[in-house]
Short mmCIF file of N, CA and C and ligand atoms in Angstrom, two decimals:
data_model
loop_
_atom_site.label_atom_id
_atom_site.label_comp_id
_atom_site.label_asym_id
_atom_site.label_seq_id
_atom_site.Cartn_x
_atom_site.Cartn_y
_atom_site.Cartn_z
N UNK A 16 16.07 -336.40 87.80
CA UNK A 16 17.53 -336.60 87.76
C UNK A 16 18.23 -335.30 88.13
N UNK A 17 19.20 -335.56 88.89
CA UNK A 17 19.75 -334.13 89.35
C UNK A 17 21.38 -334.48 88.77
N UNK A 18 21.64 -333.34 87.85
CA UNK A 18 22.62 -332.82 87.40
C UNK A 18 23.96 -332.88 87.76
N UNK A 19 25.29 -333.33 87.60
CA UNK A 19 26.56 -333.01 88.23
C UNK A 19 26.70 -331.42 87.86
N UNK A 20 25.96 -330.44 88.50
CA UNK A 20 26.00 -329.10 88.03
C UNK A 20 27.98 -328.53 88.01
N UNK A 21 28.56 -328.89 89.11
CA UNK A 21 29.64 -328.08 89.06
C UNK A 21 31.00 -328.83 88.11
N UNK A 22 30.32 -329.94 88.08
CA UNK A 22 31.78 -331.30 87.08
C UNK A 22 31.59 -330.48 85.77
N UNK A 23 29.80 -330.54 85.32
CA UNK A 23 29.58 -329.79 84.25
C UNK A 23 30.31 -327.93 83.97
N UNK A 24 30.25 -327.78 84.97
CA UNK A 24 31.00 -326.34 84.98
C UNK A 24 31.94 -326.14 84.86
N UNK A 25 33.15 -326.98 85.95
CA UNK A 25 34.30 -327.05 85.72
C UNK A 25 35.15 -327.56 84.63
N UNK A 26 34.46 -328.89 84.27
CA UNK A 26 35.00 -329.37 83.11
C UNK A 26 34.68 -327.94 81.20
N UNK A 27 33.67 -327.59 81.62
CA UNK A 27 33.26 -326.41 80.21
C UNK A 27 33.86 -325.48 80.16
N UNK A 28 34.20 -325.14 81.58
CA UNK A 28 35.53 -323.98 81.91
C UNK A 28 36.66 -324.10 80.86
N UNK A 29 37.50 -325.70 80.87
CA UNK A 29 38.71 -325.85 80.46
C UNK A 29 38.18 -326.00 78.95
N UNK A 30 36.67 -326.27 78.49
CA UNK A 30 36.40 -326.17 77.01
C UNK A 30 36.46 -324.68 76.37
N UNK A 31 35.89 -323.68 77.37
CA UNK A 31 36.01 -322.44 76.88
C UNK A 31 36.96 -321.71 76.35
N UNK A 32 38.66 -322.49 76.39
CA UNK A 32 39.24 -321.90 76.73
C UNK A 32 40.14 -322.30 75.48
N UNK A 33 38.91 -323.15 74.39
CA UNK A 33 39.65 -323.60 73.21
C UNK A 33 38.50 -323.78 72.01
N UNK A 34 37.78 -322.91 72.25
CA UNK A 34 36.38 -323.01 71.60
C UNK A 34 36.70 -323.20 70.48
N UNK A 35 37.30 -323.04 69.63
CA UNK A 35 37.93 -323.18 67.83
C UNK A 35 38.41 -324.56 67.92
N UNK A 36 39.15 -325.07 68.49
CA UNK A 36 39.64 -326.43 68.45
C UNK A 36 38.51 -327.14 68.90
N UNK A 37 37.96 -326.82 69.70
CA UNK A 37 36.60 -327.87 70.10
C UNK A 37 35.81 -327.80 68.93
N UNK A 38 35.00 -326.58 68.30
CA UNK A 38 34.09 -326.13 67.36
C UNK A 38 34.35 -327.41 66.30
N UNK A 39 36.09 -327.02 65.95
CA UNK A 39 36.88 -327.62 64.59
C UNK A 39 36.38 -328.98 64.99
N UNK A 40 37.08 -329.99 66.17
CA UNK A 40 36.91 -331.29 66.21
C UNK A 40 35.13 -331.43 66.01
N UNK A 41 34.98 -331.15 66.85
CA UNK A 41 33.32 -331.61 66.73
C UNK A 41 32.72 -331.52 65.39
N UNK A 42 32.72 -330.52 64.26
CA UNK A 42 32.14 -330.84 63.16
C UNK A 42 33.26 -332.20 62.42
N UNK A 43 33.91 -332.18 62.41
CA UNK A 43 35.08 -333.28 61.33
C UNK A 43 34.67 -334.57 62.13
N UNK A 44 34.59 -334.92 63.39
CA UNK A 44 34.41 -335.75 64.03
C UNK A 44 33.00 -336.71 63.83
N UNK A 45 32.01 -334.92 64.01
CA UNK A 45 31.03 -335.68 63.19
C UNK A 45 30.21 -336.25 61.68
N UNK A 46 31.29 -335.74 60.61
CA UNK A 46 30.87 -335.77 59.65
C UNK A 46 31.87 -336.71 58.75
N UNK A 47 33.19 -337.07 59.96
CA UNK A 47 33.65 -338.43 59.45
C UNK A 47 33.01 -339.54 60.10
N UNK A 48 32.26 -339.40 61.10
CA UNK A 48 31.64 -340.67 61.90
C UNK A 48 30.50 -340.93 60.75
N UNK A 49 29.79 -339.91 60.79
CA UNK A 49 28.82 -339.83 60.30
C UNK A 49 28.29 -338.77 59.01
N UNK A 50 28.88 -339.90 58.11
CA UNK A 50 28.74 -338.80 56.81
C UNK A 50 27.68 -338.67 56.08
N UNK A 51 26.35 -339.39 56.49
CA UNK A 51 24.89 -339.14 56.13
C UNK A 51 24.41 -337.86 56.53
N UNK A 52 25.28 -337.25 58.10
CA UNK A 52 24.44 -336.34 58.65
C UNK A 52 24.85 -335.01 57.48
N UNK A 53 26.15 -335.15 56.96
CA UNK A 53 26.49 -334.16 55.92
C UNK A 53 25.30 -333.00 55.13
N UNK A 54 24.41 -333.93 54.61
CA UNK A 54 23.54 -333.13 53.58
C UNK A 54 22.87 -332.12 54.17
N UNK A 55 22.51 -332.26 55.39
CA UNK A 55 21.63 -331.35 56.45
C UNK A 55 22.39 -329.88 56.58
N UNK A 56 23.68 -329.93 56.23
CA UNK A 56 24.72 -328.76 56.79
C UNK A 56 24.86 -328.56 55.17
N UNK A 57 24.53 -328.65 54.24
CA UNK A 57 24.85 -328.18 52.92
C UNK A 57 24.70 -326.85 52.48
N UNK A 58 23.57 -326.14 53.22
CA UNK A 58 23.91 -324.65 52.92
C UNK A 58 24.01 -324.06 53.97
N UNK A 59 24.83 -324.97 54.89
CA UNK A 59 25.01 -324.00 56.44
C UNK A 59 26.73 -323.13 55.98
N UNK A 60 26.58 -322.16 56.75
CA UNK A 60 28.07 -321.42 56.98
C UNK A 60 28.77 -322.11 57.89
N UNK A 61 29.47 -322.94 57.63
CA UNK A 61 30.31 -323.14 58.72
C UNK A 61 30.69 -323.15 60.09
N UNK A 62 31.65 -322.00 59.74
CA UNK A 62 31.88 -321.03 60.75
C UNK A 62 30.97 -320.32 61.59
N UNK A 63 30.01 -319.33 60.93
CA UNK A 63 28.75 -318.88 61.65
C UNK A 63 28.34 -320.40 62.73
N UNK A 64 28.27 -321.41 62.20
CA UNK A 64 27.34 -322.31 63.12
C UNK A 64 28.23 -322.91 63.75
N UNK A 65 29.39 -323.15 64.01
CA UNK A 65 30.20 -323.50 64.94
C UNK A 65 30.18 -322.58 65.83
N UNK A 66 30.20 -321.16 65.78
CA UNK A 66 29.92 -320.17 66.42
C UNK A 66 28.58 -320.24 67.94
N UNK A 67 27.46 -320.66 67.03
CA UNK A 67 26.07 -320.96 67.42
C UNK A 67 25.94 -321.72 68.38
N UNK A 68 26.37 -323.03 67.57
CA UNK A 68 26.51 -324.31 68.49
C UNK A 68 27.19 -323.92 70.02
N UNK A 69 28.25 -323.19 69.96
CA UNK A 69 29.49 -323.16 71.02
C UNK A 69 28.46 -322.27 71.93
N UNK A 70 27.90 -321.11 71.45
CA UNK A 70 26.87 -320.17 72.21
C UNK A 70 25.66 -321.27 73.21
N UNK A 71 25.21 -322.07 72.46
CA UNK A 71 23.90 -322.79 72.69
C UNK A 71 24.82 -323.49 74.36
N UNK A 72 25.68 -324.05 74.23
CA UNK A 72 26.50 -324.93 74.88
C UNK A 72 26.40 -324.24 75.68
N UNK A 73 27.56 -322.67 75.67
CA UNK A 73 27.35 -321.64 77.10
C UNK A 73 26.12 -321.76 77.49
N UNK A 74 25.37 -321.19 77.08
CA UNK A 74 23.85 -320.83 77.20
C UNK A 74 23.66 -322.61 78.72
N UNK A 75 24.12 -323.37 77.79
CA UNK A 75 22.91 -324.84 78.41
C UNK A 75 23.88 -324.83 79.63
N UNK A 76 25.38 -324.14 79.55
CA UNK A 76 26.11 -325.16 81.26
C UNK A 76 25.87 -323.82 81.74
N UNK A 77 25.48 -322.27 81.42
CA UNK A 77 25.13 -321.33 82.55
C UNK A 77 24.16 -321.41 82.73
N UNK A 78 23.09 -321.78 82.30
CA UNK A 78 21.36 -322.10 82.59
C UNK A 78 21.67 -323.11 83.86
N UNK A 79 22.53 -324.21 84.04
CA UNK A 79 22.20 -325.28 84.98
C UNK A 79 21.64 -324.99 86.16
N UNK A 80 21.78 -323.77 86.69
CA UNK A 80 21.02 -323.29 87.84
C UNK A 80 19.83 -323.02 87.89
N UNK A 81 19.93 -322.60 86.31
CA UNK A 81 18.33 -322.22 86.48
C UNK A 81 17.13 -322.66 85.09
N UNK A 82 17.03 -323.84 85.84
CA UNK A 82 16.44 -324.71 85.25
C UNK A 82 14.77 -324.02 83.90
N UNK A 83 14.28 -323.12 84.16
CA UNK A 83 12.66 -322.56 83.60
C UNK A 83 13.73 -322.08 82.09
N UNK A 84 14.41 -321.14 82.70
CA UNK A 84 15.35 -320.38 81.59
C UNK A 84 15.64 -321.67 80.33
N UNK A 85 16.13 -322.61 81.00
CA UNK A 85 16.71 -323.61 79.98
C UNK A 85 15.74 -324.36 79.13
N UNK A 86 14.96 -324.68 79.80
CA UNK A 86 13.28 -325.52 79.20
C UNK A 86 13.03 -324.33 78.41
N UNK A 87 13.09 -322.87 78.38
CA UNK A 87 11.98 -322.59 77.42
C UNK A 87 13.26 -322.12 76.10
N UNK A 88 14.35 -322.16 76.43
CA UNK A 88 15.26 -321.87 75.44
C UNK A 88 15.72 -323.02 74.58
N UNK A 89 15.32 -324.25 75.16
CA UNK A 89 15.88 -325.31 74.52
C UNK A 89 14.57 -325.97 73.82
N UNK A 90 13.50 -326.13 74.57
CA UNK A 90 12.27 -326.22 73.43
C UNK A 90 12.22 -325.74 72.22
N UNK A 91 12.32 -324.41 72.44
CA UNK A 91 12.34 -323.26 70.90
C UNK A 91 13.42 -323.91 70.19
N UNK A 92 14.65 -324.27 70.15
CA UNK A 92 15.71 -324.50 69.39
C UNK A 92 15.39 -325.63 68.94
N UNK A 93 14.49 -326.79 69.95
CA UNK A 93 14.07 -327.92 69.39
C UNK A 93 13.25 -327.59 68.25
N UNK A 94 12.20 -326.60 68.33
CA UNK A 94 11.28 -326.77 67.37
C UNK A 94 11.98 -326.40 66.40
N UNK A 95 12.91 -325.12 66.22
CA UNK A 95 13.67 -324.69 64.91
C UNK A 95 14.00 -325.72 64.08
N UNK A 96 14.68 -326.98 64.83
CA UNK A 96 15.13 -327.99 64.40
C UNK A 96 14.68 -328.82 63.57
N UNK A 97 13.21 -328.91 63.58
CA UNK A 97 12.60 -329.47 62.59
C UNK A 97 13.03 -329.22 60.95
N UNK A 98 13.00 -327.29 61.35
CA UNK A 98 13.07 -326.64 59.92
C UNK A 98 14.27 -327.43 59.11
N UNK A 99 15.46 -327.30 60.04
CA UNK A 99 16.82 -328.08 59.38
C UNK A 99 16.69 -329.79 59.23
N UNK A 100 15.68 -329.88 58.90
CA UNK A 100 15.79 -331.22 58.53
C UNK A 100 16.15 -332.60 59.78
N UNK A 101 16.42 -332.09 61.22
CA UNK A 101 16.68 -332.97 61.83
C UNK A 101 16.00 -334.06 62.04
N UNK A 102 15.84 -335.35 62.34
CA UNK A 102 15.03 -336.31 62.91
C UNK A 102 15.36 -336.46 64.48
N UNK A 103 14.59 -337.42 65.52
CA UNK A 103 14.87 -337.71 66.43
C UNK A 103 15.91 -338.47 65.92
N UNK A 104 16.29 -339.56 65.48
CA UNK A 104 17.06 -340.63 65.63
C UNK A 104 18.70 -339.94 65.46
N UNK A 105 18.78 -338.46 64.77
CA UNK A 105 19.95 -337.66 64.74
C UNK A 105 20.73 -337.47 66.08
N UNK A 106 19.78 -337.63 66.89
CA UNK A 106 20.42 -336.94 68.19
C UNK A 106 21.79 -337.69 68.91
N UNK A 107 20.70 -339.21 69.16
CA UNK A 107 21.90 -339.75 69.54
C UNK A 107 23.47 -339.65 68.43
N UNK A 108 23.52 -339.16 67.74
CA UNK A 108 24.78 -339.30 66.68
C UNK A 108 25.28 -338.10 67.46
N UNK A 109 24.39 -336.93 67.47
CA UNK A 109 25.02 -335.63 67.93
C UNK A 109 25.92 -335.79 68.95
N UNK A 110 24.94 -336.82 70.13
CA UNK A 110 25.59 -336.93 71.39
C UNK A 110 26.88 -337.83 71.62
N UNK A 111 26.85 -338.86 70.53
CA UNK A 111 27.97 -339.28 70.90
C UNK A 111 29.46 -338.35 70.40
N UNK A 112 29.01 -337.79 69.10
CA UNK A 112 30.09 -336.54 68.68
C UNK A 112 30.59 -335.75 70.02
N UNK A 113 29.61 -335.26 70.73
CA UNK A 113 29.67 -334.27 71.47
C UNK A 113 30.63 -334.76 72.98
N UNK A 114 30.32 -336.25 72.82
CA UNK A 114 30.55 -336.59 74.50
C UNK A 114 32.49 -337.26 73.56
N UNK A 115 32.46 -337.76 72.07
CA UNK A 115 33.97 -337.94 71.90
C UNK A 115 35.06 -336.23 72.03
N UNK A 116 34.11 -335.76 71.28
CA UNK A 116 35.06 -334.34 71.37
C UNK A 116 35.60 -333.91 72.31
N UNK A 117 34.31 -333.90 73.24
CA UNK A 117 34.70 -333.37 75.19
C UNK A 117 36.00 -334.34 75.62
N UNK A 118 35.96 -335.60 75.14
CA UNK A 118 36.69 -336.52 75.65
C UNK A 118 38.45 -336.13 74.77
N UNK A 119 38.05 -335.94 73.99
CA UNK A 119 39.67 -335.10 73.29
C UNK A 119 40.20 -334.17 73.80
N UNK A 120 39.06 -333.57 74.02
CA UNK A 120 39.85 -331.99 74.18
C UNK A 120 39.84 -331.67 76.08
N UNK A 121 39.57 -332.42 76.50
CA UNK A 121 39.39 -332.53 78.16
C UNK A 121 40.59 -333.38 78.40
N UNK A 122 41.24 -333.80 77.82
CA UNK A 122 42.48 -334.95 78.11
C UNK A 122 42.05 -335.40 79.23
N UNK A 123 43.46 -335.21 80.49
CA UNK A 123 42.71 -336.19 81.52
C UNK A 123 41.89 -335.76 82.51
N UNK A 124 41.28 -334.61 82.19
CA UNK A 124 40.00 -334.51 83.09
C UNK A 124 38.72 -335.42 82.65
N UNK A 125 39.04 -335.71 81.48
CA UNK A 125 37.71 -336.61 80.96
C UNK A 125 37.69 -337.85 82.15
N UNK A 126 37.37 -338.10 83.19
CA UNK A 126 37.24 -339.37 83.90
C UNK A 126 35.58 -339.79 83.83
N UNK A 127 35.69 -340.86 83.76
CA UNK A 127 34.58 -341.43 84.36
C UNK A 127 33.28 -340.64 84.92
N UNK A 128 33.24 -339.77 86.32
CA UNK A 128 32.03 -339.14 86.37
C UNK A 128 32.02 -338.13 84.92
N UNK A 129 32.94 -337.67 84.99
CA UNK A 129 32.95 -336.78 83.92
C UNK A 129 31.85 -337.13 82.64
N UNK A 130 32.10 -338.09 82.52
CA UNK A 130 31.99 -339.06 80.84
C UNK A 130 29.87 -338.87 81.53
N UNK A 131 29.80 -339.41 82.74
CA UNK A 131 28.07 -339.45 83.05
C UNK A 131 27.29 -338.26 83.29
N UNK A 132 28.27 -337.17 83.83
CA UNK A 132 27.69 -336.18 83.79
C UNK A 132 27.42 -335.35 82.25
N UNK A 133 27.90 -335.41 81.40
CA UNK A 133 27.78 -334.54 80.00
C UNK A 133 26.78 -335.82 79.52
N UNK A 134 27.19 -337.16 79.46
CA UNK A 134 25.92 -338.25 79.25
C UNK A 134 24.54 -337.86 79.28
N UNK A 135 24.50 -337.76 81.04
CA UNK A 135 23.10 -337.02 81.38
C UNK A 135 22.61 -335.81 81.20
N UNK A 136 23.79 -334.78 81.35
CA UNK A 136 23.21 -333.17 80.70
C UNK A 136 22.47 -333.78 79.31
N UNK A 137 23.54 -334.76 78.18
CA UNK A 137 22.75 -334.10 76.94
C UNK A 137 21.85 -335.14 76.48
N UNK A 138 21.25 -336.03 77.70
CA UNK A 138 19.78 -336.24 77.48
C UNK A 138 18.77 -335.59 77.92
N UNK A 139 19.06 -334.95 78.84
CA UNK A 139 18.41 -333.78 79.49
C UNK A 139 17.90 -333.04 78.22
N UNK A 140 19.08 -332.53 77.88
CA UNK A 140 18.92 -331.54 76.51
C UNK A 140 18.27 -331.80 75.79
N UNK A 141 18.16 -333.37 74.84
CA UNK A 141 17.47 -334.16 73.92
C UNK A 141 16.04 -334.11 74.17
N UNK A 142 15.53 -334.80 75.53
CA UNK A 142 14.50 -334.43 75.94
C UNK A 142 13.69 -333.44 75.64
N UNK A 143 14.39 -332.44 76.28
CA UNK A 143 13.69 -330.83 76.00
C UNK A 143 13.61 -330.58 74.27
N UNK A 144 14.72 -330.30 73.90
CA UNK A 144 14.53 -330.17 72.73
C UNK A 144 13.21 -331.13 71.54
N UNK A 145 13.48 -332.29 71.91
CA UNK A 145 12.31 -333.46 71.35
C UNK A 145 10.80 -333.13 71.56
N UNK A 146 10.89 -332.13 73.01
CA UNK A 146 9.40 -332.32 73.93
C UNK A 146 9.02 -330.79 72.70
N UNK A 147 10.28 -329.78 72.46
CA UNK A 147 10.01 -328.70 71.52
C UNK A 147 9.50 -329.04 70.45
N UNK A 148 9.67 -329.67 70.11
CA UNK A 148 10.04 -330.42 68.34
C UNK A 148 8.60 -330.76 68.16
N UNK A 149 7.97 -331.55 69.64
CA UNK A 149 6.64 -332.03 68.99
C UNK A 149 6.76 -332.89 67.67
N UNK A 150 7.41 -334.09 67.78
CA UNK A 150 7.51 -334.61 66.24
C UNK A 150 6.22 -336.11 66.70
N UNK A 151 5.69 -336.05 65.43
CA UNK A 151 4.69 -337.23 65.69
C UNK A 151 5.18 -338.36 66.31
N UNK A 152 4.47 -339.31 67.34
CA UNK A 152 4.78 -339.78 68.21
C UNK A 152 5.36 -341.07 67.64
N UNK A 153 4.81 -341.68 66.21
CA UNK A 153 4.97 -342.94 65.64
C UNK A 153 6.21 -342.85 65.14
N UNK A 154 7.62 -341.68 65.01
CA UNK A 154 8.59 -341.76 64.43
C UNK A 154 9.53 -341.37 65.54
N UNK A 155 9.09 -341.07 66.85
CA UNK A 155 9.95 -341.33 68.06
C UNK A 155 10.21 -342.45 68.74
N UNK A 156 11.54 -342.43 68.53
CA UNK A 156 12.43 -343.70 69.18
C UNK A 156 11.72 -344.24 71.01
N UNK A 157 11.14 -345.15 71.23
CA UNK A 157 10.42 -345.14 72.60
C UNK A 157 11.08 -344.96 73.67
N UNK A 158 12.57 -344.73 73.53
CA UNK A 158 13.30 -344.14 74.75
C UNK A 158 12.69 -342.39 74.70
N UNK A 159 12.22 -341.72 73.59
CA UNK A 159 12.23 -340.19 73.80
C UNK A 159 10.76 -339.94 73.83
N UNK A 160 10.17 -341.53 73.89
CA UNK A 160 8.53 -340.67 74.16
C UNK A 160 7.75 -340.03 75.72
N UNK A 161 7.54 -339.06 75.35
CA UNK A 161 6.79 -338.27 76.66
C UNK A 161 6.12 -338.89 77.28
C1 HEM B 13 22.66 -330.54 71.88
C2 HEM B 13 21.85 -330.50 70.85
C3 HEM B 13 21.93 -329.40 69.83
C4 HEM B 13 22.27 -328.08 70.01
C5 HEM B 13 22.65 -327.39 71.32
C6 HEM B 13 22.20 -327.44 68.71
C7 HEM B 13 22.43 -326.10 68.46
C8 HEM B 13 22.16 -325.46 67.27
C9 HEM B 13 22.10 -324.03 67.08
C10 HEM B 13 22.36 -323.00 68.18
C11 HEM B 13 21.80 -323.79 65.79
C12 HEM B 13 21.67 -322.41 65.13
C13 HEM B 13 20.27 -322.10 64.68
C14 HEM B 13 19.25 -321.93 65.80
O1 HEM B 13 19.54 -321.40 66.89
O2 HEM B 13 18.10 -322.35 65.55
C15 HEM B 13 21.66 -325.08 65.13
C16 HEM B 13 21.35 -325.27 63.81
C17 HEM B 13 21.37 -326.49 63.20
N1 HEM B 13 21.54 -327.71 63.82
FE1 HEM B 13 21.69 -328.05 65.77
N2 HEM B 13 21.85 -328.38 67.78
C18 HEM B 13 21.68 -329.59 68.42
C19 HEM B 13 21.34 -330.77 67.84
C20 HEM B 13 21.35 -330.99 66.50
C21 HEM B 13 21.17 -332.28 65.86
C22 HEM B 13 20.90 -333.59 66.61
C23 HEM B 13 21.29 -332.09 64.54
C24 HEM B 13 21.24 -333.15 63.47
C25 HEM B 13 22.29 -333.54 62.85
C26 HEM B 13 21.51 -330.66 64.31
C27 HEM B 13 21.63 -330.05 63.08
C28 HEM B 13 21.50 -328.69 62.86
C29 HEM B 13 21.30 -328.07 61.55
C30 HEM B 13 21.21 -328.81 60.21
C31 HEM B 13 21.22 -326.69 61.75
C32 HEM B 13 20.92 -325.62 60.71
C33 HEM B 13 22.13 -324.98 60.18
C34 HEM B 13 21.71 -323.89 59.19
O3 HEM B 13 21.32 -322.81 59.64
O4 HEM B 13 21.80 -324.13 57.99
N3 HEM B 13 21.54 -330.04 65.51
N4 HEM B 13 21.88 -326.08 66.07
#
């Protein structure tokens, strides 16, 4: 699958440029959608990890060029992930958080390709991260098996 590399760019541009309001929506967004995922963030800092998250993001839309960089940075974060308690089946929750927020805070640049390109980046992402994670094969959802 090949990437909308520059929609992804352009559109993260106009995110950069409100990283606190994005950071803010995206946790409330996801922890009123989804208030199971709550307990997992119970002794997180906040702030520090809104911080993180927003870094990881740069990190994944300036990597798009260069694809080795991103696989071995996003594996590792997958495997961390275990430590925090994540499951596979978390992700998709993440992603839909991630693809409503973009859709808030992008007003009307959010169109249509828009909406498929961040779609496909953050299965891309899932992927990698999952392929990090190495989680036994009998508790992966059969869309994320290798
Ligand atoms: C696009 C996918 C994701 C990205 C880019 C991402 C990014 C990050 C980053 C950068 C950290 C900081 C620690 C580290 O670097 O290891 C982190 C920690 C964490 N993430 Fe994620 N994450 C993703 C998916 C998820 C999912 C699906 C969940 C499940 C709800 C999740 C829950 C957590 C938790 C609980 C922590 C630990 C916070 C702590 O230190 O207490 N993340 N994430």
């Amino acid at each position: 699958m090949s990437l909308s590399v520059e929609l992804l760019e352009s559109s993260f541009a106009q995110i950069r440029e409100q990283e606190l309001d994005f950071t803010t929506h995206f946790y409330t967004n996801l922890f009123t959608d989804y208030p199971e995922i709550k307990p997992l963030f119970a002794n997180t800092h906040m702030e520090e990890q809104a911080k993180k998250l927003f870094k990881s993001l740069v990190l994944v839309v300036a990597s798009l060029r260069n694809p080795d960089a991103l696989t071995k940075a996003l594996e590792g974060l997958g495997t961390r992930h275990i430590q925090y308690g994540v499951l596979p089946e978390h992700y998709p929750v993440v992603g839909s958080t991630l693809l409503k927020t973009l859709s808030s805070c992008l007003g009307s640049a959010w169109t249509p390709n828009t909406e498929q390109a961040w779609s496909e980046a953050y299965a891309v992402v899932t992927e990698l991260m999952l392929k990090g994670a190495k989680y036994p094969t009998e508790i992966l959802v059969p869309r994320y098996k290798n």
